[in-house]
Short mmCIF file of N, CA and C and ligand atoms in Angstrom, two decimals:
data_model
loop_
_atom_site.label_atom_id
_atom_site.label_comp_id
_atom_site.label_asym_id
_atom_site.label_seq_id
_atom_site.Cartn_x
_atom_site.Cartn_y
_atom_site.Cartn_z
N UNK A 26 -8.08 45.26 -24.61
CA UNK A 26 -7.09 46.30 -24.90
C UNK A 26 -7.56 47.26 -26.00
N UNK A 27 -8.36 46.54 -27.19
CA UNK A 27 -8.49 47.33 -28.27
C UNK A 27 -9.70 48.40 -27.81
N UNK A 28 -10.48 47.85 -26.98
CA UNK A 28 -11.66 48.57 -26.14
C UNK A 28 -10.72 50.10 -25.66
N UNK A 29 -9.73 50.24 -25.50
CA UNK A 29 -8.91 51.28 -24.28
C UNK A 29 -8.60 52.18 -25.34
N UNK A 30 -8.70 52.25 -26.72
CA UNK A 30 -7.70 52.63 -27.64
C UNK A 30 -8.96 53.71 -28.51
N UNK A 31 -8.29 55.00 -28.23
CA UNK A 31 -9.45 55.86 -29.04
C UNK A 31 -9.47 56.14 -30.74
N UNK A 32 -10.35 56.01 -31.59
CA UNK A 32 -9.97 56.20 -33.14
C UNK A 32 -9.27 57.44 -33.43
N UNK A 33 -9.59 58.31 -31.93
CA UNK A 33 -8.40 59.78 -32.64
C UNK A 33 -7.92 60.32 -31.81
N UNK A 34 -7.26 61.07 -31.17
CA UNK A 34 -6.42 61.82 -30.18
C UNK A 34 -5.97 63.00 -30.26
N UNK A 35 -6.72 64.26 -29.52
CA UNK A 35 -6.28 65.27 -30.78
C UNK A 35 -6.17 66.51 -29.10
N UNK A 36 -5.36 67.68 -29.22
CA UNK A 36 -5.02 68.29 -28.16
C UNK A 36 -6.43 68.71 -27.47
N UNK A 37 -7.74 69.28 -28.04
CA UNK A 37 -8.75 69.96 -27.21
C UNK A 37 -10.17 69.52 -28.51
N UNK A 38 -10.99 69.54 -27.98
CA UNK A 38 -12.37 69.46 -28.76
C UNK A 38 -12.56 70.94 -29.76
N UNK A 39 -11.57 71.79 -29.97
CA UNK A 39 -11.81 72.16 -31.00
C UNK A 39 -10.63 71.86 -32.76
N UNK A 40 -9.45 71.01 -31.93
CA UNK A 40 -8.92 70.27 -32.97
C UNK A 40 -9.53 69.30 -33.99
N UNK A 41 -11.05 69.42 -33.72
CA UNK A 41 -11.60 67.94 -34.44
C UNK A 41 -12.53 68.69 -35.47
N UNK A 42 -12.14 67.78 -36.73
CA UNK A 42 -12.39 68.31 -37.83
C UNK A 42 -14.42 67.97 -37.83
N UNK A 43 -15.39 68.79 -37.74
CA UNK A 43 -16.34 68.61 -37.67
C UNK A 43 -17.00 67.92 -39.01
N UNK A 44 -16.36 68.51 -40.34
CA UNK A 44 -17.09 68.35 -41.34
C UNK A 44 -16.45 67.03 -41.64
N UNK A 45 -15.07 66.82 -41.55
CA UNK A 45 -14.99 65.07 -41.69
C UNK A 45 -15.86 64.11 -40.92
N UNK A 46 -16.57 64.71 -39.64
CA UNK A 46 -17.06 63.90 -38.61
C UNK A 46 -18.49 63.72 -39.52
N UNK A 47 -19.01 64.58 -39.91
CA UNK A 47 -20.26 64.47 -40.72
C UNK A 47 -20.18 63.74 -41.75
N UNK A 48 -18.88 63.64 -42.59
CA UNK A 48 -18.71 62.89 -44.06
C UNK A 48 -18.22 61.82 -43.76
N UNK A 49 -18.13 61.23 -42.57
CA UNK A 49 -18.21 59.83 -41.88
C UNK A 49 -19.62 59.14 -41.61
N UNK A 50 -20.21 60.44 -41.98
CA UNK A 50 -21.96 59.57 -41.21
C UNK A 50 -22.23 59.84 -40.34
N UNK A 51 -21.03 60.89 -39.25
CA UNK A 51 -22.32 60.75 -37.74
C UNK A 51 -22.84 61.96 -37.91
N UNK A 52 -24.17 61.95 -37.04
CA UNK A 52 -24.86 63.36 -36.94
C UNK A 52 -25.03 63.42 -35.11
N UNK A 53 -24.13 62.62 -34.43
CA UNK A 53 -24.66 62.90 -32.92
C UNK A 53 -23.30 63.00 -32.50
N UNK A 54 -23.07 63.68 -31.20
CA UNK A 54 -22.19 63.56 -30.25
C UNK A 54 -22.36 63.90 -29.08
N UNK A 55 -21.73 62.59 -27.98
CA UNK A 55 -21.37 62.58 -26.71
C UNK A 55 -20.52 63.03 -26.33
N UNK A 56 -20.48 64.31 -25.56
CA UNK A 56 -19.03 64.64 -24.90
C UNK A 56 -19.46 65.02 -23.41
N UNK A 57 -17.98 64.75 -22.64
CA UNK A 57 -17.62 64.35 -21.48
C UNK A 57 -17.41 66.46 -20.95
N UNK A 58 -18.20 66.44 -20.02
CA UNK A 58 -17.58 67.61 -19.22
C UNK A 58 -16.29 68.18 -19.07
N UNK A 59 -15.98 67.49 -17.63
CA UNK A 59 -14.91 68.15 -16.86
C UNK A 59 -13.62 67.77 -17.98
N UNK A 60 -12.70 68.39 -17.81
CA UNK A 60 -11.24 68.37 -18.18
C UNK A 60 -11.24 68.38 -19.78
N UNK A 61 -12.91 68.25 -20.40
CA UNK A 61 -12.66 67.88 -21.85
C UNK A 61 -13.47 69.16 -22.38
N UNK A 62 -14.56 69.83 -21.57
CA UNK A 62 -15.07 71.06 -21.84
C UNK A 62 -14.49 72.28 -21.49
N UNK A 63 -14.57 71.98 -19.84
CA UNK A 63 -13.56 72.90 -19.24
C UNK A 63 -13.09 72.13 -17.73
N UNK A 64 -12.36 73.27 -17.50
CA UNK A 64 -11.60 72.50 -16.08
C UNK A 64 -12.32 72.14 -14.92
N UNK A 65 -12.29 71.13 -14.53
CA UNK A 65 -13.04 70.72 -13.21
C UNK A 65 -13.68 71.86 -12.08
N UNK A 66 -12.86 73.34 -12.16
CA UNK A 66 -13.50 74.18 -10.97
C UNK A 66 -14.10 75.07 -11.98
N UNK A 67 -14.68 74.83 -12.90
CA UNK A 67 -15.36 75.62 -14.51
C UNK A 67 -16.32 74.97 -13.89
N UNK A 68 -17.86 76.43 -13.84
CA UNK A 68 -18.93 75.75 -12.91
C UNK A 68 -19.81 76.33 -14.65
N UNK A 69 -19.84 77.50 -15.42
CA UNK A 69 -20.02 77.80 -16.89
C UNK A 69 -19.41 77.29 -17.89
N UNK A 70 -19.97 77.42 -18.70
CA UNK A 70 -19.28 77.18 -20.30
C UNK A 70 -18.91 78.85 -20.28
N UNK A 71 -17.49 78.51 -21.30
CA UNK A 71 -17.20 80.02 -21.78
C UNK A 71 -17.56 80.02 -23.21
N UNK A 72 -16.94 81.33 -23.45
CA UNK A 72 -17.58 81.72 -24.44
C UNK A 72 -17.44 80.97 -25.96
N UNK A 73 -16.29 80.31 -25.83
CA UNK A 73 -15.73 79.44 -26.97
C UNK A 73 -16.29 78.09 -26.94
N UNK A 74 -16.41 77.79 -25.46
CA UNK A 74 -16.98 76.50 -25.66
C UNK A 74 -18.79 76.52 -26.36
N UNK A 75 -19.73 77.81 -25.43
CA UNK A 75 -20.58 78.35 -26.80
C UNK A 75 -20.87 78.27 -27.71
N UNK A 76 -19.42 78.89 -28.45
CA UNK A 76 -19.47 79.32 -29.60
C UNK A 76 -19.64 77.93 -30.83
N UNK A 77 -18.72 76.51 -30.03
CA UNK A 77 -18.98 75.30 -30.47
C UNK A 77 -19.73 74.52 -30.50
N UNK A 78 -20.59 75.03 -29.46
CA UNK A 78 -22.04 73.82 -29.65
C UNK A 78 -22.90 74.68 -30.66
N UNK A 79 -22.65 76.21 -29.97
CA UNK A 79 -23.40 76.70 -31.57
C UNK A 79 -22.92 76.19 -32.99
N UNK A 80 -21.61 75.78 -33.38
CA UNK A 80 -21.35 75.49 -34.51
C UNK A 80 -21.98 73.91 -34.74
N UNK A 81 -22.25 73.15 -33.93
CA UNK A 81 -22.23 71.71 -34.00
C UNK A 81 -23.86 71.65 -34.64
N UNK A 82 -24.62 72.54 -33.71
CA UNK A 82 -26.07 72.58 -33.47
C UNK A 82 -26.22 73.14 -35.49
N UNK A 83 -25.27 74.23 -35.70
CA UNK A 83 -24.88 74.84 -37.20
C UNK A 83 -25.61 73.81 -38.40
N UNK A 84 -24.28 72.94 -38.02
CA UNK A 84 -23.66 71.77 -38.83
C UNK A 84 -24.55 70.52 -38.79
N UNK A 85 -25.87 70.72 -37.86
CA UNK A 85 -26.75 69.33 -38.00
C UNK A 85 -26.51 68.45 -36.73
N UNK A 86 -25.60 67.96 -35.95
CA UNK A 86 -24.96 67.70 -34.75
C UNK A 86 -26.63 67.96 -34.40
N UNK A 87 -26.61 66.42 -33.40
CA UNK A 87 -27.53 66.08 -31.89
C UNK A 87 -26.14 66.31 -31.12
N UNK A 88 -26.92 66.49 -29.67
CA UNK A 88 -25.74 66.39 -28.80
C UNK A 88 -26.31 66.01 -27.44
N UNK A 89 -25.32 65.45 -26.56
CA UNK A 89 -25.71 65.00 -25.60
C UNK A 89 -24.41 65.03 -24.44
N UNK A 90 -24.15 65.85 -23.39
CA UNK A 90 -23.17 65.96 -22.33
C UNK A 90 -23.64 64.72 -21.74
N UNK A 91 -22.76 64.00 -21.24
CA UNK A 91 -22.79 62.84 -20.42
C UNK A 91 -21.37 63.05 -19.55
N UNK A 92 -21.78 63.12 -18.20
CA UNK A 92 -21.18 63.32 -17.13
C UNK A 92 -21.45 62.43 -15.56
N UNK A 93 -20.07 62.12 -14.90
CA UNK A 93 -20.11 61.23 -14.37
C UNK A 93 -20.54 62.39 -12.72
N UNK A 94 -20.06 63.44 -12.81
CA UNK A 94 -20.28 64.21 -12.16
C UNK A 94 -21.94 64.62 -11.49
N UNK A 95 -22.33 65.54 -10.36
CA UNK A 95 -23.56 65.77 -9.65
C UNK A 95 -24.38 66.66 -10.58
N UNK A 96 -26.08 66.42 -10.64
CA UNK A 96 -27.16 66.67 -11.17
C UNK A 96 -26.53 68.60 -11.33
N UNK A 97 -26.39 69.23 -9.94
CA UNK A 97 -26.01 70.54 -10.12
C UNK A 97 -25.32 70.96 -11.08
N UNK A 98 -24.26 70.39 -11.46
CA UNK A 98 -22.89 70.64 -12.08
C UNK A 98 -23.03 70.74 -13.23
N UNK A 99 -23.61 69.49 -13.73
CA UNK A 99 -24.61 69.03 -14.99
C UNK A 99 -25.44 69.85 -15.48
N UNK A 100 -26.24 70.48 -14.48
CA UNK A 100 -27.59 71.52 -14.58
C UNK A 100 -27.20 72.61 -15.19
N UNK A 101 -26.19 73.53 -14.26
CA UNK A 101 -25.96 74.26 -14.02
C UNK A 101 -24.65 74.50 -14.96
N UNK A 102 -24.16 73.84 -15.64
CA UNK A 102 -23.22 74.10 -17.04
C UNK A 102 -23.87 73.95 -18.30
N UNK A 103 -24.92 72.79 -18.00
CA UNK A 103 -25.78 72.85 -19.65
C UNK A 103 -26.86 74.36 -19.76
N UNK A 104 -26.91 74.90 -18.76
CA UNK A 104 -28.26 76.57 -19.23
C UNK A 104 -27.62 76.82 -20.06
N UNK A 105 -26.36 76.84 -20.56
CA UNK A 105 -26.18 78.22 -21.52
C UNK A 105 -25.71 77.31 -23.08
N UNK A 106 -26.17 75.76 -22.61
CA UNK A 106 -25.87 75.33 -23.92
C UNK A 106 -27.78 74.88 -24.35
N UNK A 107 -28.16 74.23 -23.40
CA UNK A 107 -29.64 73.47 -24.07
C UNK A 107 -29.13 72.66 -24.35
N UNK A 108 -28.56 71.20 -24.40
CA UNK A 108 -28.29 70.16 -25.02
C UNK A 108 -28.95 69.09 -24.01
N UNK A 109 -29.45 68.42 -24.86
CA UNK A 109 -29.24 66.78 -23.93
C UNK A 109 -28.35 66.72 -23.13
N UNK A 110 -28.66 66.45 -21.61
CA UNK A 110 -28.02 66.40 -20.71
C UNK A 110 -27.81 64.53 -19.17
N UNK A 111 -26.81 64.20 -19.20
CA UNK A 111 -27.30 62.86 -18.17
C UNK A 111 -25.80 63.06 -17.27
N UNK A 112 -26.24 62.91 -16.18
CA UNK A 112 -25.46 63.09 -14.91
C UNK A 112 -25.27 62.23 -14.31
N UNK A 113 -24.36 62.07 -13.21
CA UNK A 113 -24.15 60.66 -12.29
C UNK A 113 -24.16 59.47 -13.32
N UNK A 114 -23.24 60.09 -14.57
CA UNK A 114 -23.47 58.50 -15.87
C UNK A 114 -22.82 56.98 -15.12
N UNK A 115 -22.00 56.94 -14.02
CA UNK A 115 -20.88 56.13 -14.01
C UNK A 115 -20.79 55.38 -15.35
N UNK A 116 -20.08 56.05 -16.24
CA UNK A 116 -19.28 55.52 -17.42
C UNK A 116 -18.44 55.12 -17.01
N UNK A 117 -18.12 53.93 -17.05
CA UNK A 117 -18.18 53.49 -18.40
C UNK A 117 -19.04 52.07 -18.63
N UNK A 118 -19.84 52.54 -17.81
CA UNK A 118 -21.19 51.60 -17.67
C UNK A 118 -22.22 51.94 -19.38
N UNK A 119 -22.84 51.18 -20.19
CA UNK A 119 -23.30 51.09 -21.12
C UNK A 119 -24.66 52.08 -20.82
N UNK A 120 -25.25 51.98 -19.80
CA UNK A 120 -26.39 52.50 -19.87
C UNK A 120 -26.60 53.92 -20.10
N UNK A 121 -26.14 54.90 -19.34
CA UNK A 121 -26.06 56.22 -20.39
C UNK A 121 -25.99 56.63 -21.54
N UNK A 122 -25.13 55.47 -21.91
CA UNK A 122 -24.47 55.90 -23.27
C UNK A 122 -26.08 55.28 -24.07
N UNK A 123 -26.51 54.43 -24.04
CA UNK A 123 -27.77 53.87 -24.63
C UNK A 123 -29.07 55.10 -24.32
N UNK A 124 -28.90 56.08 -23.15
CA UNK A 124 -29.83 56.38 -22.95
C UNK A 124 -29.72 57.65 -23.98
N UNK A 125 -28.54 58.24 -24.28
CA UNK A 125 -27.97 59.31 -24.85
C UNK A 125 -28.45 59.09 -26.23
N UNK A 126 -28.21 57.74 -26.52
CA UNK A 126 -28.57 57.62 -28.08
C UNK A 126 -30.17 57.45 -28.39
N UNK A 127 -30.53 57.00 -27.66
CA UNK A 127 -31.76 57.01 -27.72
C UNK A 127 -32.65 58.57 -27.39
N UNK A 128 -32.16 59.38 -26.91
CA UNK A 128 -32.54 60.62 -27.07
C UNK A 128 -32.03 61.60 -28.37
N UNK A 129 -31.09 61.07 -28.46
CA UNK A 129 -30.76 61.92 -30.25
C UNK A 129 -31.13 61.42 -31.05
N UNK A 130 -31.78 59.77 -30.76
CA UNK A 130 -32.64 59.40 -31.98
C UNK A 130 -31.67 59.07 -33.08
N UNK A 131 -30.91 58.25 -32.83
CA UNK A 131 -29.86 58.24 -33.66
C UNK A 131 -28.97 56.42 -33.00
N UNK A 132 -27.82 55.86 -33.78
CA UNK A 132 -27.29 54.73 -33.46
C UNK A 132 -25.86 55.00 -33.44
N UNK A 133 -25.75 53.68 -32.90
CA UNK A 133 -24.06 53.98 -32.27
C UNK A 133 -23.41 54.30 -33.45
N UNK A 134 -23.71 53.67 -34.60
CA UNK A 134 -22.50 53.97 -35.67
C UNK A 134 -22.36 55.40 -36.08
N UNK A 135 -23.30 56.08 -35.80
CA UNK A 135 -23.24 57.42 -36.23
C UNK A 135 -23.44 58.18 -35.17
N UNK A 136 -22.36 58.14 -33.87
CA UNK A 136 -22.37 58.50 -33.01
C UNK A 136 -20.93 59.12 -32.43
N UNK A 137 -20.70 60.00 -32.46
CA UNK A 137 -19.06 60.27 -31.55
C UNK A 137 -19.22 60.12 -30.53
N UNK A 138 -17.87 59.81 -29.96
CA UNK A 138 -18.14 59.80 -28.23
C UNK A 138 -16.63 60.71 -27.52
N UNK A 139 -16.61 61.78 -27.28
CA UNK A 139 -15.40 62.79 -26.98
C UNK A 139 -15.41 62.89 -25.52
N UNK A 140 -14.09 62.75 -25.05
CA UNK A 140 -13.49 62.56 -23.78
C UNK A 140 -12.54 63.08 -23.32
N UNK A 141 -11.73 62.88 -22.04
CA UNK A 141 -10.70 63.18 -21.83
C UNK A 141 -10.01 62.05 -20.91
N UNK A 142 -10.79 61.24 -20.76
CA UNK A 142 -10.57 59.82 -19.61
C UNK A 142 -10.56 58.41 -20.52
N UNK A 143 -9.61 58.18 -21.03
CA UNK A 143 -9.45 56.44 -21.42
C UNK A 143 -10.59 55.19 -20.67
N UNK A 144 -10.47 55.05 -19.21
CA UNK A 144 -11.27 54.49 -18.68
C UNK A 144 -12.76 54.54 -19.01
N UNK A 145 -13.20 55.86 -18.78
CA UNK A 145 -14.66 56.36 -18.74
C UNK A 145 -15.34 56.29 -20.11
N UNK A 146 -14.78 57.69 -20.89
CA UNK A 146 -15.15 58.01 -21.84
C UNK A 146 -14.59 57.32 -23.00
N UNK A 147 -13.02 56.79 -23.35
CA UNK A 147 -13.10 55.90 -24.07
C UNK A 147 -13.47 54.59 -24.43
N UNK A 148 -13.35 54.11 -23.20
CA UNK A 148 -13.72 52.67 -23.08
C UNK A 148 -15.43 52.34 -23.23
N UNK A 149 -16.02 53.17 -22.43
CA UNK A 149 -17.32 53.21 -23.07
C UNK A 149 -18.45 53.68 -24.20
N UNK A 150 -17.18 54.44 -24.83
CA UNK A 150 -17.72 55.04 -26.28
C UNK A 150 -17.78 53.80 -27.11
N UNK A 151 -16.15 53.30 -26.53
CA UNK A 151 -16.25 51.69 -27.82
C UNK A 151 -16.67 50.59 -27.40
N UNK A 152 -17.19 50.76 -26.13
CA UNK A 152 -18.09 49.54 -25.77
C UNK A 152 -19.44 49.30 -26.47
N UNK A 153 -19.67 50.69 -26.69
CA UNK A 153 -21.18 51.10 -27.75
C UNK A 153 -20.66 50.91 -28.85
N UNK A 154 -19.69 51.15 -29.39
CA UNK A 154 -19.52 51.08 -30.98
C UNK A 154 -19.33 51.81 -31.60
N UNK A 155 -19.15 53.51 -30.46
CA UNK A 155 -19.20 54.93 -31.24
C UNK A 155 -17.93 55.00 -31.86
N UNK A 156 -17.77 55.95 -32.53
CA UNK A 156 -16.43 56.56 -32.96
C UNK A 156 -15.85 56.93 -31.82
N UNK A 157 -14.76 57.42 -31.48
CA UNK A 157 -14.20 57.78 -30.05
C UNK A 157 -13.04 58.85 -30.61
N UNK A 158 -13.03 59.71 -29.71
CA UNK A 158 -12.15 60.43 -29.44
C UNK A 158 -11.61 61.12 -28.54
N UNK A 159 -10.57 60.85 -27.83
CA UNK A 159 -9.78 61.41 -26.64
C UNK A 159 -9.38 62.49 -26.62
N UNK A 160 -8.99 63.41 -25.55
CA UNK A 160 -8.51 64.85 -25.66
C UNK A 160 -7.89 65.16 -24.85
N UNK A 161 -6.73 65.73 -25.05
CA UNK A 161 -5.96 66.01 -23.71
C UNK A 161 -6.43 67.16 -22.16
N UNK A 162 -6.58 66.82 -20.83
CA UNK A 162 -7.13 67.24 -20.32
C UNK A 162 -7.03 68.54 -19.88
N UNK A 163 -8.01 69.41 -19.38
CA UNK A 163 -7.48 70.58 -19.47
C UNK A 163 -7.15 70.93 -18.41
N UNK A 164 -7.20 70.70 -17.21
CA UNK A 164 -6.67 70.85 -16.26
C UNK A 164 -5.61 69.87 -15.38
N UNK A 165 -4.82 70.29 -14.81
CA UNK A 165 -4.19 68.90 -13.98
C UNK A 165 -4.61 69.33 -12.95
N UNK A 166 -5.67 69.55 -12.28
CA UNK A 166 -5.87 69.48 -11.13
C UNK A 166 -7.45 68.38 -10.81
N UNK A 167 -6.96 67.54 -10.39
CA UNK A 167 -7.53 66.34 -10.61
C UNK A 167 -7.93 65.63 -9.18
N UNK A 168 -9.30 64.38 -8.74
CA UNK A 168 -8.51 64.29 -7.68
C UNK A 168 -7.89 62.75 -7.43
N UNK A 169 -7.79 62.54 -6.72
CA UNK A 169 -6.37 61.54 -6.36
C UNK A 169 -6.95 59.95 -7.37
N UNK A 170 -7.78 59.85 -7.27
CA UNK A 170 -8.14 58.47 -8.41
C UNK A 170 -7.76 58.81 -9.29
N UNK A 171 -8.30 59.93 -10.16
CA UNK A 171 -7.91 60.27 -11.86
C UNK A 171 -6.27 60.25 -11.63
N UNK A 172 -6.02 60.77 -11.29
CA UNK A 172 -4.23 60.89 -11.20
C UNK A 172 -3.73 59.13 -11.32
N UNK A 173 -4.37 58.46 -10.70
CA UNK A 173 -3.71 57.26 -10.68
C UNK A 173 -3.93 56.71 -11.69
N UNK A 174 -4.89 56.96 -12.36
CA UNK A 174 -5.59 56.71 -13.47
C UNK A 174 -4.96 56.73 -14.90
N UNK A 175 -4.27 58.09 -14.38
CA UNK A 175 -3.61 58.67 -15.97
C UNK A 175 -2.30 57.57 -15.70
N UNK A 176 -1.73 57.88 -15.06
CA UNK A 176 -0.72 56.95 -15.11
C UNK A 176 -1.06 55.28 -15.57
N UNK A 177 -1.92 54.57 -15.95
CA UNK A 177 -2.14 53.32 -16.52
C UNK A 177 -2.75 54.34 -18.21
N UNK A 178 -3.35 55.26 -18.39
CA UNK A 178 -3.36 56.00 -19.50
C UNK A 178 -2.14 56.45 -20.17
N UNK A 179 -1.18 56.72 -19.65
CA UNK A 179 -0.15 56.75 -20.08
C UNK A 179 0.45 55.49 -20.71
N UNK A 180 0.56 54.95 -19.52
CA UNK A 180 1.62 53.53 -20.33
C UNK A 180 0.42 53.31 -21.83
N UNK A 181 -0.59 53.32 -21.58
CA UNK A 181 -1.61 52.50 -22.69
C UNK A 181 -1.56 53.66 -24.44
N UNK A 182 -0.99 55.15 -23.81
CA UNK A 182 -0.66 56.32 -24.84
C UNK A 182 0.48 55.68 -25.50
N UNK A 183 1.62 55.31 -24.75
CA UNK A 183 2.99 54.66 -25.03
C UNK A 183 3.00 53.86 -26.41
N UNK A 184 1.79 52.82 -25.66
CA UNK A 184 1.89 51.69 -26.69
C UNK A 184 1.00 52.17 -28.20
N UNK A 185 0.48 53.80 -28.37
CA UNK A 185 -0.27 53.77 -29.35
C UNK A 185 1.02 54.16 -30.24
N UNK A 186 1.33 55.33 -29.18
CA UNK A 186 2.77 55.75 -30.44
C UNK A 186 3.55 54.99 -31.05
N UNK A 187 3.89 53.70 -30.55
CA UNK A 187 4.48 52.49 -30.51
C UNK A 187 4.12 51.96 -32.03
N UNK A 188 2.61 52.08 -32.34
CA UNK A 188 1.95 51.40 -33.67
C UNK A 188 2.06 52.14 -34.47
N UNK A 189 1.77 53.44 -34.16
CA UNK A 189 1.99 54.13 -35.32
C UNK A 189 2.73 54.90 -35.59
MG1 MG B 19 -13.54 64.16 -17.97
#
């Protein structure tokens, strides 16, 4: 259960305070594509999303997109960033996430792992040990698994508000 549960929850990947993320120790981050960069039929980065890896890249930030999604999609959204890139991850399988860190040259503890999927991206951020952080998704147009999906994400949101 504690595996399902992200250290932060915040509306979009630009709610997250970067310079606390650094005065925590990490210098890397994993983030999840679709619904957490941009919306699933988002085949570019726009201009804001840009404008944030430029700030990350700024601020010292490795980075690494990890996506469960096709080599194209992957390809063809990282040109306009350059980042470390791994496709077809099925996260929330460990091995990407190991392969990710091992390309930023860097360890789990000083590692974020940013999402928009409890299953995928949270569960396997803290299967590694990263910091984790969830994000609300940006699109609802989803297809029929994720939908079923959110709904066991939900009840599991329920019980966070619940604690705190
Ligand atoms: Mg996603």
């Amino acid at each position: 259960m504690s595996k399902l549960l992200p250290d932060l929850y915040v509306n979009t990947i630009f709610d997250i305070d970067l310079i606390a993320l650094r005065n925590r120790g990490i210098d890397s981050i994993i983030v999840d594509i679709d619904n957490t960069l941009v919306a699933w039929e988002t085949e570019y980065a726009s201009k804001e999303i840009i404008d944030w890896f430029k700030k990350i890249k700024e601020l010292g930030f490795k980075c690494c997109i990890i996506s469960n999604n096709t080599k194209d999609r992957v390809v063809k959204f990282n040109k306009s960033l350059e980042v470390y890139a791994i496709h077809r991850a099925v996260k929330p399988r460990k091995k990407p996430f190991l392969k990710a860190i091992k390309f930023m040259n860097t360890t789990p503890d000083k590692t974020v792992v940013i999402g928009d999927q409890i299953f995928t991206d949270i569960l396997g951020g803290n299967r590694l040990g990263a910091y984790t952080i969830l994000v609300v998704p940006i699109s609802k147009k989803e297809f029929f698994w994720t939908r079923i999906v959110r709904k066991l994400e939900k009840r599991i949101l329920k019980k966070i508000e619940k604690v705190n």
